[in-house]
mmCIF file of C-alpha atoms and ligand atoms in Angstrom:
data_model
loop_
_atom_site.group_PDB
_atom_site.id
_atom_site.type_symbol
_atom_site.label_atom_id
_atom_site.label_comp_id
_atom_site.label_asym_id
_atom_site.label_seq_id
_atom_site.Cartn_x
_atom_site.Cartn_y
_atom_site.Cartn_z
ATOM 1 C CA UNK W 1 0.000 0.000 0.000
ATOM 2 C CA UNK W 2 1.424 3.364 -0.965
ATOM 3 C CA UNK W 3 1.598 5.726 1.968
ATOM 4 C CA UNK W 4 -0.750 8.664 1.607
ATOM 5 C CA UNK W 5 2.112 10.993 2.522
ATOM 6 C CA UNK W 6 4.114 9.906 -0.519
ATOM 7 C CA UNK W 7 1.075 10.723 -2.673
ATOM 8 C CA UNK W 8 1.237 14.249 -1.303
ATOM 9 C CA UNK W 9 4.848 14.742 -2.515
ATOM 10 C CA UNK W 10 3.930 17.460 -5.074
ATOM 11 C CA UNK W 11 2.459 19.579 -2.248
ATOM 12 C CA UNK W 12 4.678 18.531 0.666
ATOM 13 C CA UNK W 13 6.226 22.000 1.102
ATOM 14 C CA UNK W 14 2.765 23.590 0.726
ATOM 15 C CA UNK W 15 1.402 21.418 3.548
ATOM 16 C CA UNK W 16 4.291 22.335 5.830
ATOM 17 C CA UNK W 17 3.531 26.023 5.276
ATOM 18 C CA UNK W 18 -0.182 25.354 5.816
ATOM 19 C CA UNK W 19 0.451 23.815 9.266
ATOM 20 C CA UNK W 20 2.534 26.821 10.291
ATOM 21 C CA UNK W 21 -0.032 29.291 9.007
ATOM 22 C CA UNK W 22 -2.934 27.546 10.697
ATOM 23 C CA UNK W 23 -1.232 27.664 14.077
ATOM 24 C CA UNK W 24 -0.490 31.372 13.645
ATOM 25 C CA UNK W 25 -3.946 32.248 12.306
ATOM 26 C CA UNK W 26 -5.851 30.396 15.008
ATOM 27 C CA UNK W 27 -3.527 30.791 17.945
ATOM 28 C CA UNK W 28 -2.938 34.532 17.769
ATOM 29 C CA UNK W 29 -6.225 35.507 19.375
ATOM 30 C CA UNK W 30 -6.513 33.708 22.686
ATOM 31 C CA UNK W 31 -4.364 31.504 24.959
ATOM 32 C CA UNK W 32 -6.974 28.741 25.175
ATOM 33 C CA UNK W 33 -7.394 28.780 21.435
ATOM 34 C CA UNK W 34 -3.626 28.709 21.116
ATOM 35 C CA UNK W 35 -3.582 25.565 23.230
ATOM 36 C CA UNK W 36 -6.480 24.148 21.223
ATOM 37 C CA UNK W 37 -4.750 25.092 17.964
ATOM 38 C CA UNK W 38 -1.525 23.394 19.023
ATOM 39 C CA UNK W 39 -3.628 20.443 19.969
ATOM 40 C CA UNK W 40 -5.598 20.421 16.712
ATOM 41 C CA UNK W 41 -3.077 21.375 14.092
ATOM 42 C CA UNK W 42 0.105 20.221 15.831
ATOM 43 C CA UNK W 43 -0.905 16.584 15.927
ATOM 44 C CA UNK W 44 -0.114 15.605 12.376
ATOM 45 C CA UNK W 45 -3.480 14.654 10.978
ATOM 46 C CA UNK W 46 -3.407 13.331 7.459
ATOM 47 C CA UNK W 47 -4.391 16.763 6.080
ATOM 48 C CA UNK W 48 -6.157 14.898 3.298
ATOM 49 C CA UNK W 49 -8.568 17.734 2.514
ATOM 50 C CA UNK W 50 -6.094 20.615 2.183
ATOM 51 C CA UNK W 51 -3.747 18.267 0.294
ATOM 52 C CA UNK W 52 -6.466 17.596 -2.287
ATOM 53 C CA UNK W 53 -7.217 21.325 -2.580
ATOM 54 C CA UNK W 54 -3.512 22.135 -3.066
ATOM 55 C CA UNK W 55 -3.066 19.287 -5.574
ATOM 56 C CA UNK W 56 -6.091 20.549 -7.510
ATOM 57 C CA UNK W 57 -4.719 24.101 -7.380
ATOM 58 C CA UNK W 58 -1.464 22.845 -8.919
ATOM 59 C CA UNK W 59 -3.225 20.523 -11.393
ATOM 60 C CA UNK W 60 -5.338 23.413 -12.731
ATOM 61 C CA UNK W 61 -2.302 25.734 -13.024
ATOM 62 C CA UNK W 62 0.283 23.332 -14.466
ATOM 63 C CA UNK W 63 2.794 25.942 -15.632
ATOM 64 C CA UNK W 64 2.493 28.493 -12.854
ATOM 65 C CA UNK W 65 2.900 28.651 -9.111
ATOM 66 C CA UNK W 66 -0.254 28.587 -7.012
ATOM 67 C CA UNK W 67 -1.425 31.891 -5.526
ATOM 68 C CA UNK W 68 -1.696 32.995 -1.875
ATOM 69 C CA UNK W 69 -5.490 32.729 -2.324
ATOM 70 C CA UNK W 70 -5.189 29.030 -3.183
ATOM 71 C CA UNK W 71 -3.184 28.573 0.004
ATOM 72 C CA UNK W 72 -5.768 30.467 2.034
ATOM 73 C CA UNK W 73 -8.534 28.319 0.524
ATOM 74 C CA UNK W 74 -6.701 25.160 1.649
ATOM 75 C CA UNK W 75 -6.353 26.644 5.155
ATOM 76 C CA UNK W 76 -10.056 27.533 5.259
ATOM 77 C CA UNK W 77 -10.906 23.972 4.200
ATOM 78 C CA UNK W 78 -8.869 22.512 7.060
ATOM 79 C CA UNK W 79 -10.367 25.024 9.547
ATOM 80 C CA UNK W 80 -13.920 24.049 8.558
ATOM 81 C CA UNK W 81 -13.087 20.348 8.769
ATOM 82 C CA UNK W 82 -11.409 20.734 12.156
ATOM 83 C CA UNK W 83 -14.280 22.846 13.527
ATOM 84 C CA UNK W 84 -16.746 20.159 12.502
ATOM 85 C CA UNK W 85 -14.653 17.486 14.253
ATOM 86 C CA UNK W 86 -14.398 19.498 17.482
ATOM 87 C CA UNK W 87 -18.198 19.767 17.530
ATOM 88 C CA UNK W 88 -18.630 16.168 16.388
ATOM 89 C CA UNK W 89 -16.560 14.889 19.312
ATOM 90 C CA UNK W 90 -18.849 16.779 21.696
ATOM 91 C CA UNK W 91 -21.976 15.347 20.035
ATOM 92 C CA UNK W 92 -20.515 11.810 19.936
ATOM 93 C CA UNK W 93 -18.924 12.121 23.404
ATOM 94 C CA UNK W 94 -15.655 10.828 21.918
ATOM 95 C CA UNK W 95 -12.692 10.916 24.271
ATOM 96 C CA UNK W 96 -9.948 10.243 21.711
ATOM 97 C CA UNK W 97 -9.290 11.288 18.134
ATOM 98 C CA UNK W 98 -6.273 9.917 16.254
ATOM 99 C CA UNK W 99 -5.197 8.509 19.589
ATOM 100 C CA UNK W 100 -5.131 12.001 21.187
ATOM 101 C CA UNK W 101 -7.547 13.356 23.809
ATOM 102 C CA UNK W 102 -10.279 15.445 22.134
ATOM 103 C CA UNK W 103 -10.679 19.169 22.872
ATOM 104 C CA UNK W 104 -13.745 18.661 25.069
ATOM 105 C CA UNK W 105 -12.044 15.944 27.087
ATOM 106 C CA UNK W 106 -8.840 17.994 27.536
ATOM 107 C CA UNK W 107 -10.660 21.226 28.351
ATOM 108 C CA UNK W 108 -14.460 21.120 28.677
ATOM 109 C CA UNK W 109 -17.578 20.974 26.530
ATOM 110 C CA UNK W 110 -17.896 24.732 26.879
ATOM 111 C CA UNK W 111 -14.417 25.346 25.501
ATOM 112 C CA UNK W 112 -14.931 22.806 22.711
ATOM 113 C CA UNK W 113 -18.238 24.331 21.578
ATOM 114 C CA UNK W 114 -16.760 27.831 21.630
ATOM 115 C CA UNK W 115 -13.506 26.733 19.969
ATOM 116 C CA UNK W 116 -15.527 25.050 17.195
ATOM 117 C CA UNK W 117 -17.707 28.163 16.808
ATOM 118 C CA UNK W 118 -14.621 30.335 16.678
ATOM 119 C CA UNK W 119 -13.031 28.140 13.995
ATOM 120 C CA UNK W 120 -16.210 28.254 11.884
ATOM 121 C CA UNK W 121 -16.439 32.031 12.336
ATOM 122 C CA UNK W 122 -12.794 32.572 11.501
ATOM 123 C CA UNK W 123 -13.037 30.326 8.444
ATOM 124 C CA UNK W 124 -16.026 32.428 7.286
ATOM 125 C CA UNK W 125 -14.107 35.669 7.813
ATOM 126 C CA UNK W 126 -11.098 34.469 5.799
ATOM 127 C CA UNK W 127 -13.484 33.150 3.169
ATOM 128 C CA UNK W 128 -15.158 36.563 2.781
ATOM 129 C CA UNK W 129 -11.728 38.208 2.473
ATOM 130 C CA UNK W 130 -10.838 35.946 -0.464
ATOM 131 C CA UNK W 131 -13.187 38.378 -2.231
ATOM 132 C CA UNK W 132 -14.578 35.864 -4.703
ATOM 133 C CA UNK W 133 -18.340 35.542 -4.449
ATOM 134 C CA UNK W 134 -18.467 32.151 -6.211
ATOM 135 C CA UNK W 135 -15.963 30.702 -3.730
ATOM 136 C CA UNK W 136 -17.911 32.206 -0.811
ATOM 137 C CA UNK W 137 -21.068 30.513 -2.107
ATOM 138 C CA UNK W 138 -19.332 27.132 -2.496
ATOM 139 C CA UNK W 139 -17.718 27.050 0.944
ATOM 140 C CA UNK W 140 -20.619 28.527 2.905
ATOM 141 C CA UNK W 141 -22.768 25.772 1.432
ATOM 142 C CA UNK W 142 -20.297 23.269 2.899
ATOM 143 C CA UNK W 143 -20.851 24.609 6.424
ATOM 144 C CA UNK W 144 -24.611 24.340 5.920
ATOM 145 C CA UNK W 145 -24.227 20.806 4.515
ATOM 146 C CA UNK W 146 -22.124 19.630 7.478
ATOM 147 C CA UNK W 147 -24.867 20.704 9.860
ATOM 148 C CA UNK W 148 -27.508 19.140 7.574
ATOM 149 C CA UNK W 149 -25.616 15.821 7.477
ATOM 150 C CA UNK W 150 -25.285 15.734 11.235
ATOM 151 C CA UNK W 151 -29.006 16.512 11.661
ATOM 152 C CA UNK W 152 -30.028 13.828 9.138
ATOM 153 C CA UNK W 153 -27.807 11.282 10.896
ATOM 154 C CA UNK W 154 -29.389 12.216 14.228
ATOM 155 C CA UNK W 155 -32.922 11.951 12.832
ATOM 156 C CA UNK W 156 -32.218 8.534 11.287
ATOM 157 C CA UNK W 157 -30.856 6.926 14.438
ATOM 158 C CA UNK W 158 -31.896 3.258 14.598
ATOM 159 C CA UNK W 159 -34.145 3.680 11.539
ATOM 160 C CA UNK W 160 -33.884 0.265 9.845
ATOM 161 C CA UNK W 161 -36.016 1.478 6.919
ATOM 162 C CA UNK W 162 -33.302 3.914 5.794
ATOM 163 C CA UNK W 163 -32.548 3.476 2.073
ATOM 164 C CA UNK W 164 -29.082 3.329 0.538
ATOM 165 C CA UNK W 165 -29.939 6.520 -1.352
ATOM 166 C CA UNK W 166 -30.771 8.339 1.888
ATOM 167 C CA UNK W 167 -27.497 7.011 3.363
ATOM 168 C CA UNK W 168 -25.599 8.358 0.333
ATOM 169 C CA UNK W 169 -27.364 11.738 0.617
ATOM 170 C CA UNK W 170 -26.356 11.982 4.255
ATOM 171 C CA UNK W 171 -22.792 10.934 3.372
ATOM 172 C CA UNK W 172 -22.654 13.662 0.736
ATOM 173 C CA UNK W 173 -23.622 16.290 3.311
ATOM 174 C CA UNK W 174 -21.377 14.933 6.029
ATOM 175 C CA UNK W 175 -18.222 14.209 4.023
ATOM 176 C CA UNK W 176 -18.361 14.675 0.256
ATOM 177 C CA UNK W 177 -19.681 18.257 0.119
ATOM 178 C CA UNK W 178 -16.477 19.608 1.672
ATOM 179 C CA UNK W 179 -14.298 17.774 -0.852
ATOM 180 C CA UNK W 180 -16.524 18.567 -3.849
ATOM 181 C CA UNK W 181 -16.962 22.267 -3.159
ATOM 182 C CA UNK W 182 -13.404 22.950 -2.014
ATOM 183 C CA UNK W 183 -11.729 21.338 -5.055
ATOM 184 C CA UNK W 184 -14.185 23.165 -7.298
ATOM 185 C CA UNK W 185 -13.274 26.402 -5.490
ATOM 186 C CA UNK W 186 -9.582 25.690 -6.217
ATOM 187 C CA UNK W 187 -10.554 25.543 -9.910
ATOM 188 C CA UNK W 188 -12.515 28.799 -9.615
ATOM 189 C CA UNK W 189 -9.424 30.549 -8.195
ATOM 190 C CA UNK W 190 -7.435 29.120 -11.144
ATOM 191 C CA UNK W 191 -10.082 30.542 -13.522
ATOM 192 C CA UNK W 192 -10.797 27.085 -14.943
ATOM 193 C CA UNK W 193 -13.647 26.959 -17.499
ATOM 194 C CA UNK W 194 -17.149 25.950 -16.319
ATOM 195 C CA UNK W 195 -17.223 22.383 -17.789
ATOM 196 C CA UNK W 196 -13.926 21.589 -16.061
ATOM 197 C CA UNK W 197 -15.285 22.997 -12.782
ATOM 198 C CA UNK W 198 -18.149 20.484 -13.025
ATOM 199 C CA UNK W 199 -15.574 17.685 -13.336
ATOM 200 C CA UNK W 200 -13.625 18.932 -10.332
ATOM 201 C CA UNK W 201 -16.827 18.970 -8.298
ATOM 202 C CA UNK W 202 -17.624 15.418 -9.477
ATOM 203 C CA UNK W 203 -14.132 14.265 -8.480
ATOM 204 C CA UNK W 204 -14.556 15.618 -4.937
ATOM 205 C CA UNK W 205 -18.086 14.303 -4.607
ATOM 206 C CA UNK W 206 -17.274 10.739 -5.686
ATOM 207 C CA UNK W 207 -13.996 10.639 -3.780
ATOM 208 C CA UNK W 208 -15.796 11.849 -0.657
ATOM 209 C CA UNK W 209 -18.518 9.216 -1.001
ATOM 210 C CA UNK W 210 -15.931 6.454 -1.544
ATOM 211 C CA UNK W 211 -14.011 7.734 1.472
ATOM 212 C CA UNK W 212 -17.081 7.692 3.736
ATOM 213 C CA UNK W 213 -18.203 4.223 2.578
ATOM 214 C CA UNK W 214 -14.683 2.896 3.272
ATOM 215 C CA UNK W 215 -14.723 4.532 6.710
ATOM 216 C CA UNK W 216 -18.051 2.851 7.399
ATOM 217 C CA UNK W 217 -16.665 -0.545 6.303
ATOM 218 C CA UNK W 218 -13.605 -0.090 8.531
ATOM 219 C CA UNK W 219 -15.884 0.471 11.506
ATOM 220 C CA UNK W 220 -16.793 -3.216 11.151
ATOM 221 C CA UNK W 221 -13.548 -4.751 9.921
ATOM 222 C CA UNK W 222 -10.768 -2.958 11.825
ATOM 223 C CA UNK W 223 -9.624 -4.022 15.238
ATOM 224 C CA UNK W 224 -10.556 -1.966 18.284
ATOM 225 C CA UNK W 225 -6.908 -0.936 18.625
ATOM 226 C CA UNK W 226 -6.724 0.497 15.097
ATOM 227 C CA UNK W 227 -10.024 2.360 15.375
ATOM 228 C CA UNK W 228 -9.492 3.610 18.905
ATOM 229 C CA UNK W 229 -13.104 2.545 19.582
ATOM 230 C CA UNK W 230 -14.888 -0.835 19.640
ATOM 231 C CA UNK W 231 -15.647 -2.349 16.206
ATOM 232 C CA UNK W 232 -19.282 -1.859 15.252
ATOM 233 C CA UNK W 233 -19.624 1.329 17.315
ATOM 234 C CA UNK W 234 -21.433 3.227 14.567
ATOM 235 C CA UNK W 235 -24.198 0.632 14.504
ATOM 236 C CA UNK W 236 -24.361 0.371 18.286
ATOM 237 C CA UNK W 237 -24.912 4.129 18.447
ATOM 238 C CA UNK W 238 -27.702 3.868 15.870
ATOM 239 C CA UNK W 239 -25.737 5.138 12.878
ATOM 240 C CA UNK W 240 -26.777 2.615 10.206
ATOM 241 C CA UNK W 241 -24.250 2.554 7.369
ATOM 242 C CA UNK W 242 -23.946 0.689 4.053
ATOM 243 C CA UNK W 243 -22.880 -2.726 5.466
ATOM 244 C CA UNK W 244 -25.922 -2.794 7.806
ATOM 245 C CA UNK W 245 -28.373 -1.535 5.180
ATOM 246 C CA UNK W 246 -27.261 -4.221 2.706
ATOM 247 C CA UNK W 247 -27.307 -6.927 5.403
ATOM 248 C CA UNK W 248 -30.906 -5.953 6.258
ATOM 249 C CA UNK W 249 -31.937 -7.020 2.736
ATOM 250 C CA UNK W 250 -30.782 -10.597 3.533
ATOM 251 C CA UNK W 251 -31.536 -10.838 7.268
ATOM 252 C CA UNK W 252 -34.955 -9.357 8.116
ATOM 253 C CA UNK W 253 -34.338 -10.472 11.737
ATOM 254 C CA UNK W 254 -31.731 -7.740 12.016
ATOM 255 C CA UNK W 255 -34.509 -5.155 11.934
ATOM 256 C CA UNK W 256 -35.933 -6.296 15.283
ATOM 257 C CA UNK W 257 -32.529 -6.003 16.965
ATOM 258 C CA UNK W 258 -32.112 -2.476 15.584
ATOM 259 C CA UNK W 259 -35.676 -1.476 16.549
ATOM 260 C CA UNK W 260 -35.003 -2.376 20.175
ATOM 261 C CA UNK W 261 -31.643 -0.568 19.966
ATOM 262 C CA UNK W 262 -29.627 -3.693 20.884
ATOM 263 C CA UNK W 263 -31.016 -3.422 24.399
ATOM 264 C CA UNK W 264 -30.975 -7.144 25.217
ATOM 265 C CA UNK W 265 -27.990 -9.267 26.146
ATOM 266 C CA UNK W 266 -26.233 -10.603 23.025
ATOM 267 C CA UNK W 267 -28.174 -8.386 20.558
ATOM 268 C CA UNK W 268 -25.116 -6.581 19.305
ATOM 269 C CA UNK W 269 -23.082 -9.776 18.848
ATOM 270 C CA UNK W 270 -25.980 -11.359 16.956
ATOM 271 C CA UNK W 271 -26.274 -8.328 14.692
ATOM 272 C CA UNK W 272 -22.534 -8.335 13.983
ATOM 273 C CA UNK W 273 -22.748 -12.024 13.080
ATOM 274 C CA UNK W 274 -25.637 -11.398 10.683
ATOM 275 C CA UNK W 275 -23.590 -8.724 8.972
ATOM 276 C CA UNK W 276 -20.579 -11.059 8.740
ATOM 277 C CA UNK W 277 -22.826 -13.746 7.229
ATOM 278 C CA UNK W 278 -24.157 -11.458 4.541
ATOM 279 C CA UNK W 279 -23.010 -9.726 1.390
ATOM 280 C CA UNK W 280 -23.135 -6.420 3.297
ATOM 281 C CA UNK W 281 -19.397 -5.778 3.405
ATOM 282 C CA UNK W 282 -18.786 -7.090 -0.138
ATOM 283 C CA UNK W 283 -21.576 -4.928 -1.558
ATOM 284 C CA UNK W 284 -20.261 -1.917 0.343
ATOM 285 C CA UNK W 285 -16.797 -2.495 -1.146
ATOM 286 C CA UNK W 286 -18.332 -2.611 -4.623
ATOM 287 C CA UNK W 287 -20.172 0.645 -3.938
ATOM 288 C CA UNK W 288 -16.967 2.343 -2.719
ATOM 289 C CA UNK W 289 -15.051 1.084 -5.776
ATOM 290 C CA UNK W 290 -17.805 2.418 -8.047
ATOM 291 C CA UNK W 291 -17.475 5.922 -6.606
ATOM 292 C CA UNK W 292 -13.657 5.784 -6.619
ATOM 293 C CA UNK W 293 -13.825 4.866 -10.303
ATOM 294 C CA UNK W 294 -16.184 7.765 -11.079
ATOM 295 C CA UNK W 295 -13.774 10.099 -9.246
ATOM 296 C CA UNK W 296 -10.915 8.845 -11.421
ATOM 297 C CA UNK W 297 -12.931 9.342 -14.616
ATOM 298 C CA UNK W 298 -13.732 12.924 -13.652
ATOM 299 C CA UNK W 299 -10.018 13.815 -13.946
ATOM 300 C CA UNK W 300 -9.768 12.861 -17.624
ATOM 301 C CA UNK W 301 -9.936 16.401 -19.013
ATOM 302 C CA UNK W 302 -7.193 17.786 -16.768
ATOM 303 C CA UNK W 303 -3.798 18.123 -18.471
ATOM 304 C CA UNK W 304 -1.299 15.423 -17.430
ATOM 305 C CA UNK W 305 0.923 16.520 -14.534
ATOM 306 C CA UNK W 306 2.404 15.135 -11.302
ATOM 307 C CA UNK W 307 -0.392 16.682 -9.190
ATOM 308 C CA UNK W 308 -3.055 15.157 -11.461
ATOM 309 C CA UNK W 309 -1.345 11.770 -11.128
ATOM 310 C CA UNK W 310 -1.402 12.161 -7.337
ATOM 311 C CA UNK W 311 -5.133 12.975 -7.429
ATOM 312 C CA UNK W 312 -5.669 9.829 -9.518
ATOM 313 C CA UNK W 313 -3.584 7.699 -7.121
ATOM 314 C CA UNK W 314 -5.617 9.000 -4.164
ATOM 315 C CA UNK W 315 -8.694 7.245 -5.604
ATOM 316 C CA UNK W 316 -6.741 3.955 -5.262
ATOM 317 C CA UNK W 317 -5.406 4.868 -1.843
ATOM 318 C CA UNK W 318 -8.937 5.406 -0.519
ATOM 319 C CA UNK W 319 -9.855 1.846 -1.527
ATOM 320 C CA UNK W 320 -6.539 0.377 -0.356
ATOM 321 C CA UNK W 321 -7.527 1.188 3.236
ATOM 322 C CA UNK W 322 -9.950 -1.767 3.109
ATOM 323 C CA UNK W 323 -7.600 -4.332 1.524
HETATM 324 C C1 FPP X 401 -17.368 12.978 11.679
HETATM 325 O O1 FPP X 401 -18.217 11.898 11.568
HETATM 326 C C2 FPP X 401 -18.160 14.254 11.571
HETATM 327 C C3 FPP X 401 -18.335 15.009 10.472
HETATM 328 C C4 FPP X 401 -17.701 14.651 9.200
HETATM 329 C C5 FPP X 401 -19.149 16.277 10.479
HETATM 330 C C6 FPP X 401 -19.659 16.719 11.825
HETATM 331 C C7 FPP X 401 -20.489 17.972 11.723
HETATM 332 C C8 FPP X 401 -21.063 18.579 12.784
HETATM 333 C C9 FPP X 401 -20.931 18.088 14.183
HETATM 334 C C10 FPP X 401 -21.892 19.813 12.545
HETATM 335 C C11 FPP X 401 -21.023 20.992 12.564
HETATM 336 C C12 FPP X 401 -21.637 22.182 13.158
HETATM 337 C C13 FPP X 401 -21.879 23.376 12.515
HETATM 338 C C14 FPP X 401 -22.201 24.583 13.302
HETATM 339 C C15 FPP X 401 -21.808 23.498 11.042
HETATM 340 P P1 FPP X 401 -18.204 10.624 12.524
HETATM 341 O O2 FPP X 401 -18.641 11.006 13.904
HETATM 342 O O3 FPP X 401 -19.005 9.601 11.820
HETATM 343 O O4 FPP X 401 -16.686 10.183 12.439
HETATM 344 P P2 FPP X 401 -15.514 10.121 13.507
HETATM 345 O O5 FPP X 401 -15.288 8.679 13.735
HETATM 346 O O6 FPP X 401 -14.345 10.778 12.802
HETATM 347 O O7 FPP X 401 -15.921 10.862 14.722
HETATM 348 MG MG1 MG X 402 -17.639 11.166 15.714
HETATM 349 MG MG1 MG X 403 -20.456 11.876 14.468
#
């Protein structure tokens, strides 16, 4: 499996600068936020989202350097993503993220809610100062979509009648909208023509869907140690993802266990066994591969370059996490 960091080689220096800038931008205002910023941006996350934005910036400007506005867009993307995770960890009561204590567990819920709000607000401010109305529209829609995805997921808790299409809609809001709209915004800043912008959006959308489906598969197949939480936790908390929805088609008995929210002894184990003895995981892999393939196809009209190759390889990397 190729390491994701080696895929980011064409933007390695850009990502280094991004980490520095994020700490300065966020930390300058308040000591607690400085601590939170150190905590959030110091702990080498994968920086997948800003890496994709920077790669798309370079892929759409093959013979020129990227602009400070492209860099700011990548920073805004990471701020929005991080803000959503700080709030998500409060909502999900998660103690660890990437093996590190979450902001609310290190500080308090109050600090985490305010730190998340501050990050969203600051991202919006920097977005406005990019002074490009189309980019403002794309990224402000992302913030709305993140909230929408979280609300839909909350409303659909333990709803065994959820369709795969509704699951994909929710996954678009929760994960793919950020990738789709931010890579399209990179193209807008590069003054790419409209038909190409549609392809960039499609790349981000399909990559994001593949990424979320893979994440949902890993929740069942990875060990507790790798996940940092017990396998099957999404389902136990009522978040019904592709493997469960497909398994429900083969095992109607699963519905009863979900309806009573796994409240009886052995319910969860029985449900996990039904999923194992179904095509749920295999069908989910096929669905992820389908979206990864559509993401790859969307890059066809971009001129050949090292950043474009990296964007293509990322579609394989996303799938390689489940093999
Ligand atoms: C991670 O999902 C969470 C998200 C991708 C988005 C969370 C969005 C919010 C909490 C809404 C943001 C609020 C505003 C004001 C816009 P997960 O919990 O499935 O994954 P995890 O395992 O990484 O926690
Ligand atoms: Mg969570
Ligand atoms: Mg969540």
